[in-house]
Amino acid sequence: MDGNTPLRPAQTIPDLVADGLTLAEDTPVLTRVAQDFRLRLTPQMRAASQLSEGIARQFVPTAAELIERPEDRFDPIGDDTHAPVPGLTHRYPDRVILHVTKTCEVYCRFCFRRETVGDTGHLPPDQLEAAIAYIARTPAIWEVILTGGDPLVLSARRIADLVARLAAIPHVGVLRLHTRVPVVAPDRITGALIAALKQHPSVWVVVHTNHADELTDDARAALARLADAGIPLLSQSVLLRGVNDSAEALEALFRALIRLRVKPYYLHHCDLARGAGHFRTTIEEGQAIMAALRGRLSGTALPTYVLDIPGGYGKVPIGPEYLAQDPQGWTVTDPNGQPHRYEDPEPR
Ligand code: SF4
């Protein structure tokens, strides 16, 4: 942390008032909001929010969160629909999501798990045992995804223990962690944590980041430590109105990530979380942004624009269409919007 970074997280509305991030007169209504969905900014994001609207809007509560829309859902992506044991989501045959904790370093105002994150404490030992036992007795499970909350709020010792146990299950070929920590709490990326992760021979880290301003010097250094250790890095971002809903904002983010050796992986359409409607764009707006990015960025820097179908029916690409079929063949649209004909070879 540099000399301008506050020494403690912001966890109350008065903290935000002191930082100039909210007005004192809004304290009563924002206190109601923060009672409903927990408030926390790490010292790094507390400092960065004072410099960047794109960051502040992700973490600073507003009265708009009290507005519920008819489409809002308690469990937008259907985690609970596919839970064979507590703490585990088994939606696709070959992979499971293990929710190791409900705690995060920051609480994002648009979070799709906002109804469940924020409780202190980690998955109770008996539930963790049951989840690991389920994974061990289910040979179809090839990949285990650690999420939460944020799995990297666990101590290096706990992570080492968990990773070692999963590495001992022969059919678990890949371990993936979804985390905000390298960006929002980069000092947690220590040598001990990296050594803990590397106990599995194929561990992937997917970093959640939504705006180029989040990639502070400390965050860049943390990502470099992971990349230098040989851990493959992917990113996932959420398309958020008022934060990154322009080709310019996302181009800056994806270019920065590629330079940091992080492959942009998913751009999520914002889920139907309760009180997060003000962050949602339309799918058409998202497609237009993706179409603009295709003409501006190399394929390595382009993520897939995806929607988690509400209700737990899975994730599908929803990017712009480039191909249309007719009885004579195909029309392909180039990145500049110009149509071209394409015909398949004659059947043999
Ligand atoms: S870090 Fe992830 S799980 Fe935690 S509040 Fe943000 S989006 Fe939700």
Tab-separated table of C-alpha atoms and ligand atoms in Angstrom:
chain	number	residue	atom	x	y	z
A	1	MET	CA	0.000	0.000	0.000
A	2	ASP	CA	1.287	3.480	-0.715
A	3	GLY	CA	1.186	6.420	1.701
A	4	ASN	CA	-2.242	7.559	0.481
A	5	THR	CA	-4.040	4.284	1.179
A	6	PRO	CA	-6.226	4.299	4.324
A	7	LEU	CA	-5.146	1.805	6.950
A	8	ARG	CA	-8.525	0.199	7.504
A	9	PRO	CA	-11.476	-0.890	5.379
A	10	ALA	CA	-14.615	1.232	5.041
A	11	GLN	CA	-17.522	-0.631	6.650
A	12	THR	CA	-20.002	2.051	7.668
A	13	ILE	CA	-21.814	4.931	6.013
A	14	PRO	CA	-19.910	7.446	8.215
A	15	ASP	CA	-16.667	5.984	6.756
A	16	LEU	CA	-17.977	6.807	3.279
A	17	VAL	CA	-19.108	10.273	4.352
A	18	ALA	CA	-15.613	10.914	5.740
A	19	ASP	CA	-14.131	9.867	2.393
A	20	GLY	CA	-16.476	12.171	0.483
A	21	LEU	CA	-18.108	9.201	-1.232
A	22	THR	CA	-21.623	9.868	0.116
A	23	LEU	CA	-23.438	12.877	1.553
A	24	ALA	CA	-24.054	13.111	5.304
A	25	GLU	CA	-27.753	13.826	4.699
A	26	ASP	CA	-28.131	10.462	2.930
A	27	THR	CA	-26.894	8.547	5.980
A	28	PRO	CA	-30.330	7.318	7.216
A	29	VAL	CA	-31.419	5.827	3.875
A	30	LEU	CA	-27.997	4.384	3.084
A	31	THR	CA	-27.802	2.839	6.534
A	32	ARG	CA	-31.016	0.981	5.675
A	33	VAL	CA	-29.418	-0.183	2.422
A	34	ALA	CA	-26.266	-1.335	4.205
A	35	GLN	CA	-28.332	-3.255	6.766
A	36	ASP	CA	-29.891	-5.212	3.926
A	37	PHE	CA	-26.651	-5.883	2.075
A	38	ARG	CA	-23.345	-5.569	3.819
A	39	LEU	CA	-20.890	-2.766	3.077
A	40	ARG	CA	-17.138	-3.232	2.844
A	41	LEU	CA	-14.362	-1.643	0.825
A	42	THR	CA	-10.769	-2.730	1.381
A	43	PRO	CA	-8.276	0.053	2.083
A	44	GLN	CA	-7.118	-0.198	-1.550
A	45	MET	CA	-10.641	0.128	-2.994
A	46	ARG	CA	-11.473	2.813	-0.443
A	47	ALA	CA	-8.593	4.902	-1.788
A	48	ALA	CA	-9.296	4.034	-5.421
A	49	SER	CA	-13.003	4.907	-5.095
A	50	GLN	CA	-12.034	8.468	-4.250
A	51	LEU	CA	-10.252	8.710	-7.591
A	52	SER	CA	-12.569	6.745	-9.878
A	53	GLU	CA	-16.338	6.856	-10.393
A	54	GLY	CA	-16.047	3.490	-12.143
A	55	ILE	CA	-14.861	1.941	-8.885
A	56	ALA	CA	-17.002	3.910	-6.442
A	57	ARG	CA	-20.236	2.927	-8.207
A	58	GLN	CA	-19.455	-0.752	-7.683
A	59	PHE	CA	-19.041	-0.525	-3.913
A	60	VAL	CA	-20.781	2.573	-2.568
A	61	PRO	CA	-24.464	1.936	-1.714
A	62	THR	CA	-27.215	4.088	-3.205
A	63	ALA	CA	-30.930	4.424	-2.514
A	64	ALA	CA	-31.576	2.771	-5.897
A	65	GLU	CA	-30.868	-0.580	-4.182
A	66	LEU	CA	-34.168	-0.251	-2.343
A	67	ILE	CA	-36.058	-0.433	-5.638
A	68	GLU	CA	-37.233	-3.950	-6.419
A	69	ARG	CA	-38.246	-4.742	-9.986
A	70	PRO	CA	-40.646	-7.483	-11.067
A	71	GLU	CA	-37.849	-9.443	-12.730
A	72	ASP	CA	-35.578	-9.427	-9.636
A	73	ARG	CA	-34.849	-12.829	-8.108
A	74	PHE	CA	-33.588	-14.180	-4.806
A	75	ASP	CA	-31.304	-16.769	-6.463
A	76	PRO	CA	-30.747	-15.380	-9.988
A	77	ILE	CA	-28.536	-18.176	-11.329
A	78	GLY	CA	-30.208	-21.058	-9.509
A	79	ASP	CA	-27.359	-22.135	-7.197
A	80	ASP	CA	-29.853	-23.734	-4.834
A	81	THR	CA	-31.588	-25.642	-7.631
A	82	HIS	CA	-28.559	-27.897	-8.088
A	83	ALA	CA	-27.205	-28.401	-4.560
A	84	PRO	CA	-26.723	-32.127	-3.792
A	85	VAL	CA	-25.201	-31.217	-0.396
A	86	PRO	CA	-24.968	-27.832	1.350
A	87	GLY	CA	-22.223	-25.611	-0.042
A	88	LEU	CA	-21.968	-27.428	-3.376
A	89	THR	CA	-23.591	-26.612	-6.730
A	90	HIS	CA	-23.572	-29.422	-9.320
A	91	ARG	CA	-25.143	-27.907	-12.430
A	92	TYR	CA	-23.041	-29.492	-15.209
A	93	PRO	CA	-21.994	-33.158	-15.057
A	94	ASP	CA	-18.230	-32.577	-15.183
A	95	ARG	CA	-17.854	-29.719	-12.689
A	96	VAL	CA	-19.009	-28.493	-9.307
A	97	ILE	CA	-18.913	-25.165	-7.517
A	98	LEU	CA	-17.728	-25.382	-3.925
A	99	HIS	CA	-18.851	-22.363	-1.888
A	100	VAL	CA	-16.098	-22.389	0.711
A	101	THR	CA	-17.107	-19.159	2.430
A	102	LYS	CA	-19.799	-16.496	2.284
A	103	THR	CA	-17.344	-13.739	3.118
A	104	CYS	CA	-15.751	-11.314	0.652
A	105	GLU	CA	-13.072	-8.638	0.914
A	106	VAL	CA	-15.474	-6.180	-0.746
A	107	TYR	CA	-19.232	-6.288	-1.249
A	108	CYS	CA	-20.234	-5.389	-4.798
A	109	ARG	CA	-23.572	-3.608	-4.994
A	110	PHE	CA	-24.674	-5.701	-8.017
A	111	CYS	CA	-23.636	-9.089	-6.592
A	112	PHE	CA	-25.620	-12.014	-8.013
A	113	ARG	CA	-25.206	-13.812	-4.680
A	114	ARG	CA	-26.113	-10.784	-2.612
A	115	GLU	CA	-28.758	-12.728	-0.695
A	116	THR	CA	-26.188	-15.228	0.568
A	117	VAL	CA	-22.810	-13.491	0.786
A	118	GLY	CA	-21.860	-11.355	3.726
A	119	ASP	CA	-22.319	-13.844	6.549
A	120	THR	CA	-19.116	-14.186	8.452
A	121	GLY	CA	-17.598	-17.593	8.673
A	122	HIS	CA	-16.623	-20.350	6.343
A	123	LEU	CA	-18.381	-23.528	5.284
A	124	PRO	CA	-18.760	-25.508	8.543
A	125	PRO	CA	-16.325	-28.458	8.817
A	126	ASP	CA	-19.058	-31.111	8.627
A	127	GLN	CA	-20.481	-29.539	5.438
A	128	LEU	CA	-17.014	-29.244	3.916
A	129	GLU	CA	-16.421	-32.921	4.681
A	130	ALA	CA	-19.730	-33.847	3.049
A	131	ALA	CA	-18.916	-31.775	-0.039
A	132	ILE	CA	-15.455	-33.329	-0.435
A	133	ALA	CA	-16.941	-36.789	0.077
A	134	TYR	CA	-19.515	-36.091	-2.668
A	135	ILE	CA	-16.739	-34.989	-5.045
A	136	ALA	CA	-14.651	-38.060	-4.184
A	137	ARG	CA	-17.516	-40.493	-4.857
A	138	THR	CA	-18.577	-38.818	-8.129
A	139	PRO	CA	-16.028	-39.758	-10.813
A	140	ALA	CA	-17.731	-37.577	-13.442
A	141	ILE	CA	-16.463	-34.476	-11.618
A	142	TRP	CA	-13.393	-33.353	-13.543
A	143	GLU	CA	-13.236	-29.739	-12.373
A	144	VAL	CA	-13.836	-28.142	-8.983
A	145	ILE	CA	-14.532	-24.411	-8.891
A	146	LEU	CA	-13.874	-22.728	-5.553
A	147	THR	CA	-16.017	-19.693	-5.014
A	148	GLY	CA	-18.032	-18.086	-2.264
A	149	GLY	CA	-18.078	-15.361	-1.274
A	150	ASP	CA	-14.428	-15.189	-2.195
A	151	PRO	CA	-12.279	-18.273	-1.611
A	152	LEU	CA	-9.107	-16.232	-1.219
A	153	VAL	CA	-10.336	-14.672	2.032
A	154	LEU	CA	-9.374	-18.028	3.580
A	155	SER	CA	-5.951	-18.241	5.188
A	156	ALA	CA	-3.100	-19.762	3.189
A	157	ARG	CA	-3.108	-22.642	5.683
A	158	ARG	CA	-6.799	-23.437	5.074
A	159	ILE	CA	-6.358	-23.143	1.316
A	160	ALA	CA	-3.312	-25.423	1.405
A	161	ASP	CA	-5.318	-28.030	3.287
A	162	LEU	CA	-8.286	-27.809	0.905
A	163	VAL	CA	-6.186	-27.832	-2.265
A	164	ALA	CA	-4.172	-30.818	-1.033
A	165	ARG	CA	-7.352	-32.761	-0.288
A	166	LEU	CA	-8.812	-32.031	-3.721
A	167	ALA	CA	-5.474	-32.840	-5.400
A	168	ALA	CA	-5.628	-36.271	-3.756
A	169	ILE	CA	-8.848	-37.134	-5.634
A	170	PRO	CA	-7.566	-38.673	-8.876
A	171	HIS	CA	-10.511	-37.693	-11.115
A	172	VAL	CA	-10.320	-33.981	-10.197
A	173	GLY	CA	-8.149	-32.832	-13.093
A	174	VAL	CA	-8.584	-29.086	-12.726
A	175	LEU	CA	-9.088	-26.683	-9.849
A	176	ARG	CA	-10.419	-23.201	-10.567
A	177	LEU	CA	-10.769	-20.288	-8.149
A	178	HIS	CA	-13.026	-17.309	-8.799
A	179	THR	CA	-11.821	-14.312	-6.841
A	180	ARG	CA	-11.714	-10.547	-6.505
A	181	VAL	CA	-8.762	-10.665	-4.096
A	182	PRO	CA	-5.770	-10.050	-6.426
A	183	VAL	CA	-7.392	-6.760	-7.435
A	184	VAL	CA	-9.158	-5.553	-4.275
A	185	ALA	CA	-6.798	-6.921	-1.599
A	186	PRO	CA	-3.553	-7.570	-3.464
A	187	ASP	CA	-1.429	-7.908	-0.336
A	188	ARG	CA	-3.160	-11.252	0.336
A	189	ILE	CA	-1.326	-12.745	-2.677
A	190	THR	CA	1.661	-13.936	-0.688
A	191	GLY	CA	4.293	-16.587	-1.332
A	192	ALA	CA	2.503	-18.862	1.153
A	193	LEU	CA	-0.794	-18.499	-0.704
A	194	ILE	CA	0.824	-19.201	-4.073
A	195	ALA	CA	2.554	-22.271	-2.645
A	196	ALA	CA	-0.816	-23.442	-1.294
A	197	LEU	CA	-2.468	-23.072	-4.707
A	198	LYS	CA	0.341	-24.858	-6.492
A	199	GLN	CA	-0.301	-28.048	-4.582
A	200	HIS	CA	-2.708	-28.891	-7.379
A	201	PRO	CA	-0.923	-29.451	-10.703
A	202	SER	CA	-3.593	-27.608	-12.729
A	203	VAL	CA	-4.936	-24.648	-10.794
A	204	TRP	CA	-6.537	-21.726	-12.651
A	205	VAL	CA	-7.393	-18.355	-11.164
A	206	VAL	CA	-10.284	-16.338	-12.598
A	207	VAL	CA	-10.056	-12.717	-11.499
A	208	HIS	CA	-13.245	-10.662	-11.210
A	209	THR	CA	-12.577	-7.088	-12.348
A	210	ASN	CA	-14.843	-4.602	-14.080
A	211	HIS	CA	-12.922	-1.390	-14.684
A	212	ALA	CA	-9.334	-0.581	-15.720
A	213	ASP	CA	-8.998	1.796	-12.758
A	214	GLU	CA	-9.176	-1.228	-10.428
A	215	LEU	CA	-5.822	-2.373	-11.783
A	216	THR	CA	-3.722	-0.303	-9.393
A	217	ASP	CA	0.050	-0.732	-9.124
A	218	ASP	CA	-0.461	-3.118	-6.186
A	219	ALA	CA	-3.037	-5.144	-8.127
A	220	ARG	CA	-0.716	-5.358	-11.130
A	221	ALA	CA	2.095	-6.584	-8.896
A	222	ALA	CA	-0.178	-9.237	-7.334
A	223	LEU	CA	-1.263	-10.502	-10.759
A	224	ALA	CA	2.393	-10.607	-11.838
A	225	ARG	CA	3.246	-12.750	-8.797
A	226	LEU	CA	0.566	-15.259	-9.783
A	227	ALA	CA	1.568	-15.248	-13.465
A	228	ASP	CA	5.270	-15.556	-12.635
A	229	ALA	CA	4.436	-18.591	-10.505
A	230	GLY	CA	3.000	-20.232	-13.621
A	231	ILE	CA	-0.658	-20.004	-12.568
A	232	PRO	CA	-2.883	-19.412	-15.629
A	233	LEU	CA	-5.045	-16.319	-15.206
A	234	LEU	CA	-8.448	-15.571	-16.718
A	235	SER	CA	-10.789	-12.677	-16.021
A	236	GLN	CA	-14.513	-12.320	-15.638
A	237	SER	CA	-16.321	-8.998	-15.731
A	238	VAL	CA	-19.915	-7.911	-15.381
A	239	LEU	CA	-21.440	-5.438	-17.828
A	240	LEU	CA	-22.627	-2.642	-15.534
A	241	ARG	CA	-24.548	0.479	-16.454
A	242	GLY	CA	-22.652	3.560	-15.302
A	243	VAL	CA	-19.450	1.593	-14.714
A	244	ASN	CA	-18.218	-0.035	-17.913
A	245	ASP	CA	-21.116	0.057	-20.412
A	246	SER	CA	-19.107	1.466	-23.302
A	247	ALA	CA	-16.683	0.028	-25.831
A	248	GLU	CA	-14.068	2.526	-24.612
A	249	ALA	CA	-14.251	1.437	-20.957
A	250	LEU	CA	-14.141	-2.269	-21.780
A	251	GLU	CA	-11.392	-1.848	-24.376
A	252	ALA	CA	-9.214	-0.169	-21.720
A	253	LEU	CA	-9.959	-2.990	-19.256
A	254	PHE	CA	-9.327	-5.866	-21.660
A	255	ARG	CA	-6.133	-4.329	-23.088
A	256	ALA	CA	-4.787	-3.818	-19.555
A	257	LEU	CA	-5.633	-7.403	-18.608
A	258	ILE	CA	-3.915	-8.926	-21.616
A	259	ARG	CA	-0.769	-6.909	-20.839
A	260	LEU	CA	-0.920	-8.342	-17.319
A	261	ARG	CA	-1.113	-11.895	-18.758
A	262	VAL	CA	-4.781	-12.277	-17.831
A	263	LYS	CA	-6.980	-13.638	-20.636
A	264	PRO	CA	-10.424	-11.949	-20.689
A	265	TYR	CA	-12.749	-14.930	-20.346
A	266	TYR	CA	-16.349	-13.899	-19.663
A	267	LEU	CA	-18.287	-10.660	-19.860
A	268	HIS	CA	-21.428	-11.456	-17.875
A	269	HIS	CA	-24.721	-9.832	-18.612
A	270	CYS	CA	-25.780	-8.430	-15.230
A	271	ASP	CA	-27.919	-10.966	-13.368
A	272	LEU	CA	-31.391	-10.349	-11.951
A	273	ALA	CA	-30.243	-9.764	-8.382
A	274	ARG	CA	-32.679	-7.942	-6.129
A	275	GLY	CA	-32.075	-4.193	-5.967
A	276	ALA	CA	-29.492	-4.225	-8.757
A	277	GLY	CA	-31.780	-3.239	-11.633
A	278	HIS	CA	-30.099	0.151	-12.022
A	279	PHE	CA	-26.889	-1.644	-13.058
A	280	ARG	CA	-28.508	-3.695	-15.816
A	281	THR	CA	-28.188	-2.848	-19.503
A	282	THR	CA	-30.303	-4.471	-22.181
A	283	ILE	CA	-28.875	-7.431	-24.065
A	284	GLU	CA	-29.077	-5.362	-27.250
A	285	GLU	CA	-26.815	-2.715	-25.688
A	286	GLY	CA	-24.355	-5.417	-24.662
A	287	GLN	CA	-24.322	-6.905	-28.154
A	288	ALA	CA	-23.633	-3.492	-29.702
A	289	ILE	CA	-20.668	-2.998	-27.360
A	290	MET	CA	-19.303	-6.445	-28.199
A	291	ALA	CA	-19.702	-5.781	-31.932
A	292	ALA	CA	-17.738	-2.531	-31.557
A	293	LEU	CA	-15.026	-4.317	-29.584
A	294	ARG	CA	-14.594	-6.995	-32.238
A	295	GLY	CA	-13.395	-4.365	-34.681
A	296	ARG	CA	-11.025	-2.848	-32.122
A	297	LEU	CA	-9.450	-5.711	-30.174
A	298	SER	CA	-7.575	-8.863	-31.109
A	299	GLY	CA	-9.272	-12.144	-30.336
A	300	THR	CA	-6.945	-12.763	-27.387
A	301	ALA	CA	-8.405	-9.703	-25.633
A	302	LEU	CA	-12.081	-10.459	-26.366
A	303	PRO	CA	-14.140	-12.305	-23.743
A	304	THR	CA	-17.343	-14.189	-24.480
A	305	TYR	CA	-20.478	-12.212	-23.615
A	306	VAL	CA	-22.671	-14.610	-21.618
A	307	LEU	CA	-25.987	-14.828	-19.830
A	308	ASP	CA	-26.671	-17.112	-16.905
A	309	ILE	CA	-30.201	-18.148	-17.781
A	310	PRO	CA	-32.369	-17.209	-14.777
A	311	GLY	CA	-33.492	-20.235	-12.796
A	312	GLY	CA	-30.293	-22.265	-13.076
A	313	TYR	CA	-30.513	-23.443	-16.696
A	314	GLY	CA	-26.844	-22.705	-17.431
A	315	LYS	CA	-24.694	-20.116	-19.109
A	316	VAL	CA	-24.870	-19.373	-22.846
A	317	PRO	CA	-23.102	-16.959	-25.219
A	318	ILE	CA	-25.324	-14.041	-26.216
A	319	GLY	CA	-22.915	-12.020	-28.357
A	320	PRO	CA	-23.830	-10.455	-31.688
A	321	GLU	CA	-24.691	-12.771	-34.572
A	322	TYR	CA	-22.353	-12.795	-37.572
A	323	LEU	CA	-23.932	-15.653	-39.481
A	324	ALA	CA	-27.366	-16.054	-41.106
A	325	GLN	CA	-28.440	-19.063	-43.141
A	326	ASP	CA	-30.685	-19.109	-46.222
A	327	PRO	CA	-31.489	-21.827	-48.788
A	328	GLN	CA	-28.461	-20.837	-50.910
A	329	GLY	CA	-25.880	-20.757	-48.126
A	330	TRP	CA	-24.743	-18.230	-45.540
A	331	THR	CA	-24.429	-14.494	-45.127
A	332	VAL	CA	-21.493	-13.531	-42.913
A	333	THR	CA	-21.237	-10.019	-41.478
A	334	ASP	CA	-17.718	-8.619	-41.073
A	335	PRO	CA	-16.600	-6.490	-38.070
A	336	ASN	CA	-17.520	-3.328	-40.022
A	337	GLY	CA	-21.094	-4.533	-40.519
A	338	GLN	CA	-20.685	-5.440	-44.216
A	339	PRO	CA	-22.385	-8.658	-45.413
A	340	HIS	CA	-20.522	-11.329	-47.437
A	341	ARG	CA	-21.669	-14.571	-48.996
A	342	TYR	CA	-20.288	-17.943	-47.966
A	343	GLU	CA	-21.211	-21.359	-49.338
A	344	ASP	CA	-20.457	-24.726	-47.794
A	345	PRO	CA	-18.719	-27.326	-50.000
A	346	GLU	CA	-21.002	-29.627	-51.970
A	347	PRO	CA	-21.925	-32.735	-49.926
A	348	ARG	CA	-19.707	-35.684	-50.946
B	1	SF4	S1	-16.675	-10.325	-4.545
B	1	SF4	FE1	-18.020	-11.625	-5.807
B	1	SF4	S2	-19.279	-12.790	-4.354
B	1	SF4	FE2	-18.346	-11.057	-3.226
B	1	SF4	S3	-19.857	-9.401	-3.320
B	1	SF4	FE3	-18.473	-9.111	-5.069
B	1	SF4	S4	-19.488	-10.221	-6.763
B	1	SF4	FE4	-20.435	-10.936	-4.858
